[in-house]
PDB file of C-alpha atoms in Angstrom:
ATOM      1  CA  MET U 652     -21.415  15.032  18.816  1.00  0.00           C
ATOM      2  CA  LEU U 653     -18.336  13.864  17.058  1.00  0.00           C
ATOM      3  CA  SER U 654     -14.844  14.615  18.618  1.00  0.00           C
ATOM      4  CA  PRO U 655     -11.643  15.450  16.805  1.00  0.00           C
ATOM      5  CA  VAL U 656      -8.606  13.479  17.674  1.00  0.00           C
ATOM      6  CA  ALA U 657      -5.303  15.649  17.999  1.00  0.00           C
ATOM      7  CA  LEU U 658      -2.659  13.088  16.431  1.00  0.00           C
ATOM      8  CA  THR U 659       0.250  14.139  18.616  1.00  0.00           C
ATOM      9  CA  GLU U 660      -1.798  14.233  21.815  1.00  0.00           C
ATOM     10  CA  ALA U 661      -2.959  10.686  20.971  1.00  0.00           C
ATOM     11  CA  PHE U 662       0.580   9.264  21.260  1.00  0.00           C
ATOM     12  CA  GLU U 663       0.375  10.131  25.126  1.00  0.00           C
ATOM     13  CA  ARG U 664      -1.502   6.831  25.357  1.00  0.00           C
ATOM     14  CA  VAL U 665       1.479   5.004  23.996  1.00  0.00           C
ATOM     15  CA  THR U 666       3.949   4.053  26.674  1.00  0.00           C
ATOM     16  CA  ASP U 667       5.855   1.147  25.214  1.00  0.00           C
ATOM     17  CA  TYR U 668       7.769   0.799  22.087  1.00  0.00           C
ATOM     18  CA  TRP U 669       6.508  -1.595  19.261  1.00  0.00           C
ATOM     19  CA  SER U 670       3.033  -1.636  21.101  1.00  0.00           C
ATOM     20  CA  PRO U 671       0.532   0.370  18.949  1.00  0.00           C
ATOM     21  CA  LYS U 672      -2.580   1.787  20.271  1.00  0.00           C
ATOM     22  CA  VAL U 673      -5.747   2.281  18.085  1.00  0.00           C
ATOM     23  CA  ILE U 674      -6.550   6.003  17.930  1.00  0.00           C
ATOM     24  CA  GLY U 675      -9.311   6.107  15.174  1.00  0.00           C
ATOM     25  CA  ARG U 676     -11.158   4.236  12.366  1.00  0.00           C
ATOM     26  CA  VAL U 677     -12.281   4.979   8.927  1.00  0.00           C
ATOM     27  CA  ASN U 678     -14.415   2.249   7.313  1.00  0.00           C
ATOM     28  CA  ASP U 679     -12.730  -1.228   7.911  1.00  0.00           C
ATOM     29  CA  GLN U 680      -9.326   0.521   8.552  1.00  0.00           C
ATOM     30  CA  LEU U 681      -7.753   1.256  11.931  1.00  0.00           C
ATOM     31  CA  LEU U 682      -5.615   4.283  12.631  1.00  0.00           C
ATOM     32  CA  LYS U 683      -2.897   3.358  15.248  1.00  0.00           C
ATOM     33  CA  ALA U 684      -0.122   5.420  16.990  1.00  0.00           C
ATOM     34  CA  ALA U 685       3.072   3.709  17.665  1.00  0.00           C
ATOM     35  CA  LYS U 686       6.613   4.650  19.266  1.00  0.00           C
ATOM     36  CA  LEU U 687       9.291   2.695  17.631  1.00  0.00           C
ATOM     37  CA  LYS U 688      12.986   2.388  18.673  1.00  0.00           C
ATOM     38  CA  GLY U 689      15.475  -0.222  17.586  1.00  0.00           C
ATOM     39  CA  GLU U 690      14.847  -3.056  15.147  1.00  0.00           C
ATOM     40  CA  PHE U 691      11.576  -4.870  15.067  1.00  0.00           C
ATOM     41  CA  VAL U 692      11.169  -8.421  13.360  1.00  0.00           C
ATOM     42  CA  TRP U 693      10.952  -9.427   9.640  1.00  0.00           C
ATOM     43  CA  HIS U 694       7.403 -10.243   8.875  1.00  0.00           C
ATOM     44  CA  ALA U 695       4.619  -9.874   6.043  1.00  0.00           C
ATOM     45  CA  HIS U 696       0.931  -9.375   6.221  1.00  0.00           C
ATOM     46  CA  GLU U 697      -0.335 -11.723   3.572  1.00  0.00           C
ATOM     47  CA  GLY U 698      -3.787 -10.054   3.071  1.00  0.00           C
ATOM     48  CA  GLU U 699      -3.266  -6.522   4.031  1.00  0.00           C
ATOM     49  CA  ASP U 700      -1.483  -3.279   2.969  1.00  0.00           C
ATOM     50  CA  GLU U 701      -0.010  -1.418   5.894  1.00  0.00           C
ATOM     51  CA  LEU U 702       0.651   2.344   5.693  1.00  0.00           C
ATOM     52  CA  PHE U 703       3.322   4.184   7.701  1.00  0.00           C
ATOM     53  CA  TYR U 704       3.117   7.599   8.300  1.00  0.00           C
ATOM     54  CA  ILE U 705       6.145   9.387  10.182  1.00  0.00           C
ATOM     55  CA  VAL U 706       4.805  11.860  12.799  1.00  0.00           C
ATOM     56  CA  LYS U 707       7.978  12.518  14.504  1.00  0.00           C
ATOM     57  CA  GLY U 708      11.687  11.368  13.786  1.00  0.00           C
ATOM     58  CA  ALA U 709      12.759   8.938  10.983  1.00  0.00           C
ATOM     59  CA  LEU U 710      12.417   5.332  10.189  1.00  0.00           C
ATOM     60  CA  ARG U 711      14.063   2.869   7.936  1.00  0.00           C
ATOM     61  CA  ILE U 712      12.040   0.015   6.582  1.00  0.00           C
ATOM     62  CA  ASP U 713      14.192  -2.798   5.300  1.00  0.00           C
ATOM     63  CA  PHE U 714      12.770  -4.798   2.372  1.00  0.00           C
ATOM     64  CA  GLU U 715      14.430  -7.969   0.712  1.00  0.00           C
ATOM     65  CA  ASP U 716      15.687  -5.659  -2.031  1.00  0.00           C
ATOM     66  CA  GLY U 717      16.932  -2.969   0.223  1.00  0.00           C
ATOM     67  CA  PRO U 718      15.968  -0.152   2.787  1.00  0.00           C
ATOM     68  CA  VAL U 719      13.619   2.725   2.279  1.00  0.00           C
ATOM     69  CA  HIS U 720      14.250   5.758   4.291  1.00  0.00           C
ATOM     70  CA  LEU U 721      11.290   7.718   5.636  1.00  0.00           C
ATOM     71  CA  ALA U 722      11.511  11.218   6.985  1.00  0.00           C
ATOM     72  CA  GLU U 723       9.180  13.015   9.231  1.00  0.00           C
ATOM     73  CA  GLY U 724       6.016  14.043   7.433  1.00  0.00           C
ATOM     74  CA  GLU U 725       6.431  11.161   4.801  1.00  0.00           C
ATOM     75  CA  PHE U 726       4.185   8.132   4.438  1.00  0.00           C
ATOM     76  CA  LEU U 727       4.711   4.681   2.514  1.00  0.00           C
ATOM     77  CA  THR U 728       2.304   1.839   2.023  1.00  0.00           C
ATOM     78  CA  VAL U 729       3.910  -1.626   2.247  1.00  0.00           C
ATOM     79  CA  PRO U 730       1.865  -3.659  -0.066  1.00  0.00           C
ATOM     80  CA  ARG U 731       0.364  -7.042   1.250  1.00  0.00           C
ATOM     81  CA  GLY U 732       2.584  -9.879   1.134  1.00  0.00           C
ATOM     82  CA  VAL U 733       5.823  -8.000   1.095  1.00  0.00           C
ATOM     83  CA  ARG U 734       8.284  -9.040   3.704  1.00  0.00           C
ATOM     84  CA  HIS U 735       9.697  -5.890   5.763  1.00  0.00           C
ATOM     85  CA  ASN U 736      11.322  -4.958   8.941  1.00  0.00           C
ATOM     86  CA  PRO U 737      11.062  -1.454  10.449  1.00  0.00           C
ATOM     87  CA  VAL U 738      14.327  -0.005  12.130  1.00  0.00           C
ATOM     88  CA  ALA U 739      14.404   3.119  14.039  1.00  0.00           C
ATOM     89  CA  GLU U 740      17.882   4.424  15.082  1.00  0.00           C
ATOM     90  CA  GLU U 741      16.244   6.938  17.388  1.00  0.00           C
ATOM     91  CA  GLU U 742      12.707   7.094  18.818  1.00  0.00           C
ATOM     92  CA  CYS U 743      10.216   7.540  16.061  1.00  0.00           C
ATOM     93  CA  TRP U 744       6.493   8.112  16.126  1.00  0.00           C
ATOM     94  CA  VAL U 745       4.377   6.505  13.545  1.00  0.00           C
ATOM     95  CA  MET U 746       0.799   6.603  12.574  1.00  0.00           C
ATOM     96  CA  LEU U 747      -0.187   3.233  11.022  1.00  0.00           C
ATOM     97  CA  ILE U 748      -3.249   2.419   8.882  1.00  0.00           C
ATOM     98  CA  GLU U 749      -4.301  -1.043   8.421  1.00  0.00           C
ATOM     99  CA  PRO U 750      -7.351  -3.223   8.444  1.00  0.00           C
ATOM    100  CA  ALA U 751      -8.627  -4.541  11.866  1.00  0.00           C
ATOM    101  CA  SER U 752      -7.665  -8.123  10.473  1.00  0.00           C
ATOM    102  CA  THR U 753      -3.806  -7.174  10.433  1.00  0.00           C
ATOM    103  CA  LYS U 754      -1.646  -9.329  12.642  1.00  0.00           C
ATOM    104  CA  HIS U 755       0.924  -7.286  14.358  1.00  0.00           C
ATOM    105  CA  THR U 756       3.875  -9.552  13.246  1.00  0.00           C
ATOM    106  CA  GLY U 757       2.268 -11.440  10.610  1.00  0.00           C
ATOM    107  CA  GLU U 758       2.847 -15.087  10.959  1.00  0.00           C
ATOM    108  CA  GLU U 759       5.859 -14.680  12.994  1.00  0.00           C
ATOM    109  CA  ILE U 760       4.843 -14.754  16.718  1.00  0.00           C
ATOM    110  CA  THR U 761       7.576 -13.231  19.023  1.00  0.00           C
ATOM    111  CA  ALA U 762       7.631 -11.581  22.416  1.00  0.00           C
ATOM    112  CA  ARG U 763       6.846  -8.340  20.844  1.00  0.00           C
ATOM    113  CA  THR U 764       3.600  -9.522  19.249  1.00  0.00           C
ATOM    114  CA  ARG U 765       0.588  -7.547  20.366  1.00  0.00           C
ATOM    115  CA  SER U 766      -2.900  -8.563  19.785  1.00  0.00           C
ATOM    116  CA  LEU U 767      -5.657  -6.371  18.599  1.00  0.00           C
ATOM    117  CA  GLU U 768      -7.126  -6.365  22.180  1.00  0.00           C
ATOM    118  CA  ASP U 769      -3.693  -5.114  23.585  1.00  0.00           C
ATOM    119  CA  GLN U 770      -3.999  -2.323  20.834  1.00  0.00           C
ATOM    120  CA  LEU U 771      -7.509  -1.251  21.988  1.00  0.00           C
ATOM    121  CA  SER U 772      -6.597  -1.080  25.622  1.00  0.00           C
TER     122      SER U 772
ATOM    123  CA  MET L 231      11.545  -0.113  -4.948  1.00  0.00           C
ATOM    124  CA  LEU L 232       8.676   1.573  -3.037  1.00  0.00           C
ATOM    125  CA  SER L 233       8.997   5.429  -2.783  1.00  0.00           C
ATOM    126  CA  PRO L 234       7.790   7.635   0.200  1.00  0.00           C
ATOM    127  CA  VAL L 235       5.322  10.556  -0.355  1.00  0.00           C
ATOM    128  CA  ALA L 236       5.980  13.721   1.431  1.00  0.00           C
ATOM    129  CA  LEU L 237       2.612  14.892   2.615  1.00  0.00           C
ATOM    130  CA  THR L 238       3.032  18.512   2.488  1.00  0.00           C
ATOM    131  CA  GLU L 239       4.927  18.431  -0.904  1.00  0.00           C
ATOM    132  CA  ALA L 240       1.909  16.267  -2.388  1.00  0.00           C
ATOM    133  CA  PHE L 241      -0.227  19.425  -1.910  1.00  0.00           C
ATOM    134  CA  GLU L 242       1.814  21.035  -4.567  1.00  0.00           C
ATOM    135  CA  ARG L 243      -0.267  19.086  -7.283  1.00  0.00           C
ATOM    136  CA  VAL L 244      -3.526  20.754  -5.922  1.00  0.00           C
ATOM    137  CA  THR L 245      -4.180  23.827  -7.751  1.00  0.00           C
ATOM    138  CA  ASP L 246      -7.797  24.456  -7.179  1.00  0.00           C
ATOM    139  CA  TYR L 247      -9.981  24.769  -4.175  1.00  0.00           C
ATOM    140  CA  TRP L 248     -12.398  21.744  -3.359  1.00  0.00           C
ATOM    141  CA  SER L 249     -10.771  19.681  -5.999  1.00  0.00           C
ATOM    142  CA  PRO L 250      -8.997  16.797  -4.305  1.00  0.00           C
ATOM    143  CA  LYS L 251      -6.080  14.720  -5.784  1.00  0.00           C
ATOM    144  CA  VAL L 252      -5.351  11.195  -5.112  1.00  0.00           C
ATOM    145  CA  ILE L 253      -1.859  10.956  -3.241  1.00  0.00           C
ATOM    146  CA  GLY L 254      -1.792   7.420  -1.906  1.00  0.00           C
ATOM    147  CA  ARG L 255      -3.805   4.286  -1.281  1.00  0.00           C
ATOM    148  CA  VAL L 256      -3.938   1.562   1.486  1.00  0.00           C
ATOM    149  CA  ASN L 257      -6.065  -1.396   0.775  1.00  0.00           C
ATOM    150  CA  ASP L 258      -9.395  -0.209  -0.581  1.00  0.00           C
ATOM    151  CA  GLN L 259      -9.076   3.421   0.748  1.00  0.00           C
ATOM    152  CA  LEU L 260      -7.638   6.437  -1.205  1.00  0.00           C
ATOM    153  CA  LEU L 261      -5.509   9.247   0.500  1.00  0.00           C
ATOM    154  CA  LYS L 262      -6.374  12.549  -1.025  1.00  0.00           C
ATOM    155  CA  ALA L 263      -5.018  15.989  -0.728  1.00  0.00           C
ATOM    156  CA  ALA L 264      -7.484  18.831  -0.860  1.00  0.00           C
ATOM    157  CA  LYS L 265      -7.308  22.546  -0.444  1.00  0.00           C
ATOM    158  CA  LEU L 266     -10.385  24.143   0.802  1.00  0.00           C
ATOM    159  CA  LYS L 267     -11.587  27.784   1.009  1.00  0.00           C
ATOM    160  CA  GLY L 268     -15.232  29.006   1.755  1.00  0.00           C
ATOM    161  CA  GLU L 269     -18.129  26.943   2.229  1.00  0.00           C
ATOM    162  CA  PHE L 270     -18.739  23.582   0.328  1.00  0.00           C
ATOM    163  CA  VAL L 271     -22.139  21.961   0.007  1.00  0.00           C
ATOM    164  CA  TRP L 272     -24.361  19.882   2.220  1.00  0.00           C
ATOM    165  CA  HIS L 273     -24.031  16.202   1.378  1.00  0.00           C
ATOM    166  CA  ALA L 274     -23.727  12.488   2.801  1.00  0.00           C
ATOM    167  CA  HIS L 275     -21.859   9.453   1.596  1.00  0.00           C
ATOM    168  CA  GLU L 276     -24.476   6.740   2.074  1.00  0.00           C
ATOM    169  CA  GLY L 277     -21.960   3.910   2.310  1.00  0.00           C
ATOM    170  CA  GLU L 278     -18.594   5.346   3.275  1.00  0.00           C
ATOM    171  CA  ASP L 279     -17.044   6.871   6.266  1.00  0.00           C
ATOM    172  CA  GLU L 280     -14.737   9.968   5.347  1.00  0.00           C
ATOM    173  CA  LEU L 281     -11.683  11.125   7.434  1.00  0.00           C
ATOM    174  CA  PHE L 282     -10.640  14.468   7.597  1.00  0.00           C
ATOM    175  CA  TYR L 283      -7.013  15.179   8.889  1.00  0.00           C
ATOM    176  CA  ILE L 284      -5.905  18.824   8.914  1.00  0.00           C
ATOM    177  CA  VAL L 285      -2.539  19.413   7.533  1.00  0.00           C
ATOM    178  CA  LYS L 286      -2.505  23.282   7.454  1.00  0.00           C
ATOM    179  CA  GLY L 287      -5.022  25.755   8.877  1.00  0.00           C
ATOM    180  CA  ALA L 288      -8.472  24.961  10.364  1.00  0.00           C
ATOM    181  CA  LEU L 289     -11.768  23.758   9.262  1.00  0.00           C
ATOM    182  CA  ARG L 290     -15.331  23.797  10.695  1.00  0.00           C
ATOM    183  CA  ILE L 291     -17.524  20.995   9.552  1.00  0.00           C
ATOM    184  CA  ASP L 292     -21.109  21.676  10.048  1.00  0.00           C
ATOM    185  CA  PHE L 293     -23.450  18.944  10.982  1.00  0.00           C
ATOM    186  CA  GLU L 294     -27.343  18.850  11.448  1.00  0.00           C
ATOM    187  CA  ASP L 295     -26.718  18.958  15.235  1.00  0.00           C
ATOM    188  CA  GLY L 296     -24.053  21.743  15.114  1.00  0.00           C
ATOM    189  CA  PRO L 297     -20.545  22.415  13.977  1.00  0.00           C
ATOM    190  CA  VAL L 298     -17.370  20.653  14.961  1.00  0.00           C
ATOM    191  CA  HIS L 299     -14.159  22.841  14.883  1.00  0.00           C
ATOM    192  CA  LEU L 300     -10.871  20.982  13.551  1.00  0.00           C
ATOM    193  CA  ALA L 301      -7.491  22.629  14.323  1.00  0.00           C
ATOM    194  CA  GLU L 302      -4.150  21.679  12.671  1.00  0.00           C
ATOM    195  CA  GLY L 303      -3.085  18.268  13.322  1.00  0.00           C
ATOM    196  CA  GLU L 304      -6.534  16.981  14.287  1.00  0.00           C
ATOM    197  CA  PHE L 305      -8.596  14.441  12.586  1.00  0.00           C
ATOM    198  CA  LEU L 306     -12.234  13.611  12.413  1.00  0.00           C
ATOM    199  CA  THR L 307     -13.984  10.527  10.704  1.00  0.00           C
ATOM    200  CA  VAL L 308     -17.405  11.537   9.523  1.00  0.00           C
ATOM    201  CA  PRO L 309     -19.547   8.426   9.623  1.00  0.00           C
ATOM    202  CA  ARG L 310     -21.443   7.090   6.624  1.00  0.00           C
ATOM    203  CA  GLY L 311     -24.814   8.470   6.162  1.00  0.00           C
ATOM    204  CA  VAL L 312     -24.231  11.670   8.221  1.00  0.00           C
ATOM    205  CA  ARG L 313     -25.037  14.862   6.451  1.00  0.00           C
ATOM    206  CA  HIS L 314     -22.168  17.406   6.749  1.00  0.00           C
ATOM    207  CA  ASN L 315     -20.755  20.672   5.005  1.00  0.00           C
ATOM    208  CA  PRO L 316     -17.153  21.636   5.386  1.00  0.00           C
ATOM    209  CA  VAL L 317     -16.457  25.330   5.783  1.00  0.00           C
ATOM    210  CA  ALA L 318     -12.954  26.868   5.791  1.00  0.00           C
ATOM    211  CA  GLU L 319     -12.875  30.705   6.778  1.00  0.00           C
ATOM    212  CA  GLU L 320      -9.230  30.691   5.543  1.00  0.00           C
ATOM    213  CA  GLU L 321      -7.461  28.387   3.160  1.00  0.00           C
ATOM    214  CA  CYS L 322      -7.194  24.988   4.754  1.00  0.00           C
ATOM    215  CA  TRP L 323      -5.149  21.789   3.614  1.00  0.00           C
ATOM    216  CA  VAL L 324      -6.767  18.511   4.446  1.00  0.00           C
ATOM    217  CA  MET L 325      -5.833  14.858   3.763  1.00  0.00           C
ATOM    218  CA  LEU L 326      -8.866  12.790   2.994  1.00  0.00           C
ATOM    219  CA  ILE L 327      -9.134   9.046   3.565  1.00  0.00           C
ATOM    220  CA  GLU L 328     -12.127   7.320   2.040  1.00  0.00           C
ATOM    221  CA  PRO L 329     -12.903   4.457  -0.225  1.00  0.00           C
ATOM    222  CA  ALA L 330     -12.523   4.658  -4.074  1.00  0.00           C
ATOM    223  CA  SER L 331     -16.334   4.159  -4.206  1.00  0.00           C
ATOM    224  CA  THR L 332     -16.893   7.611  -2.553  1.00  0.00           C
ATOM    225  CA  LYS L 333     -18.718  10.225  -4.510  1.00  0.00           C
ATOM    226  CA  HIS L 334     -17.237  13.610  -3.892  1.00  0.00           C
ATOM    227  CA  THR L 335     -20.645  15.360  -3.100  1.00  0.00           C
ATOM    228  CA  GLY L 336     -22.608  12.344  -2.330  1.00  0.00           C
ATOM    229  CA  GLU L 337     -25.981  12.346  -4.220  1.00  0.00           C
ATOM    230  CA  GLU L 338     -25.773  16.152  -4.657  1.00  0.00           C
ATOM    231  CA  ILE L 339     -24.443  17.027  -8.021  1.00  0.00           C
ATOM    232  CA  THR L 340     -23.148  20.537  -8.330  1.00  0.00           C
ATOM    233  CA  ALA L 341     -20.593  22.642 -10.377  1.00  0.00           C
ATOM    234  CA  ARG L 342     -18.123  21.631  -7.724  1.00  0.00           C
ATOM    235  CA  THR L 343     -18.460  17.928  -8.081  1.00  0.00           C
ATOM    236  CA  ARG L 344     -15.259  16.174  -9.112  1.00  0.00           C
ATOM    237  CA  SER L 345     -15.265  12.522 -10.667  1.00  0.00           C
ATOM    238  CA  LEU L 346     -12.634   9.988  -9.415  1.00  0.00           C
ATOM    239  CA  GLU L 347     -10.949  10.602 -12.820  1.00  0.00           C
ATOM    240  CA  ASP L 348     -10.492  14.372 -11.975  1.00  0.00           C
ATOM    241  CA  GLN L 349      -8.975  13.333  -8.599  1.00  0.00           C
ATOM    242  CA  LEU L 350      -6.507  10.959 -10.172  1.00  0.00           C
ATOM    243  CA  SER L 351      -5.374  13.429 -12.830  1.00  0.00           C
TER     244      SER L 351
END
């Protein structure tokens, strides 16, 4: 029997900032829960769009042509190849939708980079 | 500049039950807003998983081996090929995530069947 996932409860598994956990899947796309606080790192995903849906709080995403502000309950798709940097002034809960092939920080490898294996644990 | 979509406001475009409207896209998947009330029609999508996320209200999805009850804030992925029938006792708002190739009622064509063109209008 199939089991529903309660979106906010799924965030209980997320213990570290900038360390997404896979909470669902539809076709080749993974749904991930992430808690963000502070500034991340500039990067792009060359082959993958990435959707941000704000479950709690607010998020700014900096782009090369300026910032976009996301409020709770809003979503935005960052198109493939577009450099971006998420910045959360306060703790923010985000559901990400992106393909399994997406590298966490694109081609930028930093101490914050998480492998898909990390995200599935 | 990219523009965020407010999920609940996107439902203002939806005027008819069982008539989803496309509100976003990530990779090859469409995000759709749908208002449901009553019983739909038994069908399967042979090649596509379909995710139901309950934005408002509650939804029962009948499967051949029994019903699954979805509360507000919960999501469920119906795997490809699995026959299902959504039933909303009261009005329910659902965000669907499924590929552009998904046929609304699978191979069952009924008066309720909506084309992708209808869903993009």
